[in-house]
PDB file of C-alpha atoms in Angstrom:
ATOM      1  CA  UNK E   1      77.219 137.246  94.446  1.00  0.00           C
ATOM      2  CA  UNK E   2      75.104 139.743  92.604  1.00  0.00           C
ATOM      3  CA  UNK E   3      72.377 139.475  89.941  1.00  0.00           C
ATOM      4  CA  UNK E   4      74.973 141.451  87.536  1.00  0.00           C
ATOM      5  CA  UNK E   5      77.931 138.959  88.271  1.00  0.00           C
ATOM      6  CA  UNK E   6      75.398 135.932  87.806  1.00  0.00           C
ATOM      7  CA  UNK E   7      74.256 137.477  84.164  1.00  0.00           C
ATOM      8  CA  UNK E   8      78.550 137.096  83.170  1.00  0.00           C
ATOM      9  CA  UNK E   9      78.746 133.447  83.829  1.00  0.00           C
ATOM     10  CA  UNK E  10      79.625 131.651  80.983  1.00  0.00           C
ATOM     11  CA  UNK E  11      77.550 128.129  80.502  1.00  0.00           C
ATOM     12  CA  UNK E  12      79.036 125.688  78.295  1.00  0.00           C
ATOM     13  CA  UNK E  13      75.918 123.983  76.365  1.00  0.00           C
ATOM     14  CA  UNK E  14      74.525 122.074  73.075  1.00  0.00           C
ATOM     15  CA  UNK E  15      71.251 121.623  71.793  1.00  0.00           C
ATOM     16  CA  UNK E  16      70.332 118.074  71.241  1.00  0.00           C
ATOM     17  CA  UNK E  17      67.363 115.966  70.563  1.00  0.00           C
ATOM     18  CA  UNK E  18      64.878 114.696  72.604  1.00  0.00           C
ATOM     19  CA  UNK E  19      66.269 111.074  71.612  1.00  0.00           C
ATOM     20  CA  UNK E  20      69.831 111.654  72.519  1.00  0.00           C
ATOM     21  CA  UNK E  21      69.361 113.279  76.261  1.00  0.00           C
ATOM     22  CA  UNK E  22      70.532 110.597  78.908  1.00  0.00           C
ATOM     23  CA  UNK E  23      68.487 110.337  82.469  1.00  0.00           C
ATOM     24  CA  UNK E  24      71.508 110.993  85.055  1.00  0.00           C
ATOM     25  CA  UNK E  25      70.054 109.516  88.537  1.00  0.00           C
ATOM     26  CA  UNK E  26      71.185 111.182  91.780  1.00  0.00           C
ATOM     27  CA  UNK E  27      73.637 108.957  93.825  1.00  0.00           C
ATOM     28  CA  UNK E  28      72.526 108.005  96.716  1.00  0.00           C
ATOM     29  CA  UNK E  29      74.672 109.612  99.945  1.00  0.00           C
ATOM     30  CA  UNK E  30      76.777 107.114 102.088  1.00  0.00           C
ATOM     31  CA  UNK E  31      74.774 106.277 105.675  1.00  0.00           C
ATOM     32  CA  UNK E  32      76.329 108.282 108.197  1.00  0.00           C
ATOM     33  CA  UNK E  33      77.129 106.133 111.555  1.00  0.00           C
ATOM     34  CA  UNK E  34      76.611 109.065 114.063  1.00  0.00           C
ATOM     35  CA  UNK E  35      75.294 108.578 117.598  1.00  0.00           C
ATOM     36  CA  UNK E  36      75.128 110.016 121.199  1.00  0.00           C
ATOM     37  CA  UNK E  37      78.429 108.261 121.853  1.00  0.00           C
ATOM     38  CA  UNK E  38      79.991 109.320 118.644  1.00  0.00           C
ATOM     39  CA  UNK E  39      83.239 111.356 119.299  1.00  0.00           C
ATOM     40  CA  UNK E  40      84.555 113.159 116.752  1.00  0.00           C
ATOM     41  CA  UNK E  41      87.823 115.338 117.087  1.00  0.00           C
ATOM     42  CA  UNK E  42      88.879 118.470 114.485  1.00  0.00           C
ATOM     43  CA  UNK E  43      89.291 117.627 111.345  1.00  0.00           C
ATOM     44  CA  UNK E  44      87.934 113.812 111.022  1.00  0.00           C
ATOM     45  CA  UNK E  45      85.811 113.141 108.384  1.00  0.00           C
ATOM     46  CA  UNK E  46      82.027 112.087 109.702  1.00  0.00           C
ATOM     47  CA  UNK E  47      81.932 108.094 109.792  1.00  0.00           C
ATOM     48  CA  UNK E  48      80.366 106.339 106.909  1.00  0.00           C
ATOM     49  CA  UNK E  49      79.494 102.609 106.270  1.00  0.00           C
ATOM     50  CA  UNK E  50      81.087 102.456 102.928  1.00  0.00           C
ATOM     51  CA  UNK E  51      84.318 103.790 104.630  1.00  0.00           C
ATOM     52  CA  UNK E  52      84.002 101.425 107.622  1.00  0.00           C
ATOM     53  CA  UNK E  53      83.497  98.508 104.703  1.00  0.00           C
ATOM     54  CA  UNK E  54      85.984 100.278 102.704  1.00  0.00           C
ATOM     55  CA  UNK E  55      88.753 100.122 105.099  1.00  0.00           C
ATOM     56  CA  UNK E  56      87.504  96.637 106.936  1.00  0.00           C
ATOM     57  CA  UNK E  57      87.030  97.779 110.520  1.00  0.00           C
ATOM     58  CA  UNK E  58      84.022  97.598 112.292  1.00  0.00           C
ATOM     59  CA  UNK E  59      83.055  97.003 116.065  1.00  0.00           C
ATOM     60  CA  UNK E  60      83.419  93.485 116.883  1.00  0.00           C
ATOM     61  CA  UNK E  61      82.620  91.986 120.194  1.00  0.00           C
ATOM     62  CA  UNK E  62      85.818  90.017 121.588  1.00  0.00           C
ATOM     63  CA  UNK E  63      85.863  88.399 125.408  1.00  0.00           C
ATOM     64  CA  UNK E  64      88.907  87.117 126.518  1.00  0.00           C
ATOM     65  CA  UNK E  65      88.909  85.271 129.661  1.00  0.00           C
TER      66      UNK E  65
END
């Protein structure tokens, strides 16, 4: 992209006053559960504990015996 092509952007804006401007705060990203022993194949989306909580799995421990 070029300095020209950046000057023919359109911006959609409004002035407002200082009372009416809202504080947006920056979401926080989801904790990535990535290891040594993490595998992932093409195309799988990186691991994430609000998709591991989302979807209810998680490593549990089971013995049989």
């Amino acid at each position: 992209m070029s300095l020209r092509e950046l000057d023919d952007e359109i911006v959609d804006a409004e002035l407002v006053d200082d009372g009416e401007l809202v504080v947006v705060a920056p979401t926080a990203a989801p904790r990535l559960l990535v290891d040594h022993d993490t595998v992932l194949y093409p195309g799988q989306e990186l691991p994430t504990a609000t998709a591991r909580a989302a979807c209810g799995s998680g490593r549990t421990s089971s013995t049989s015996g």
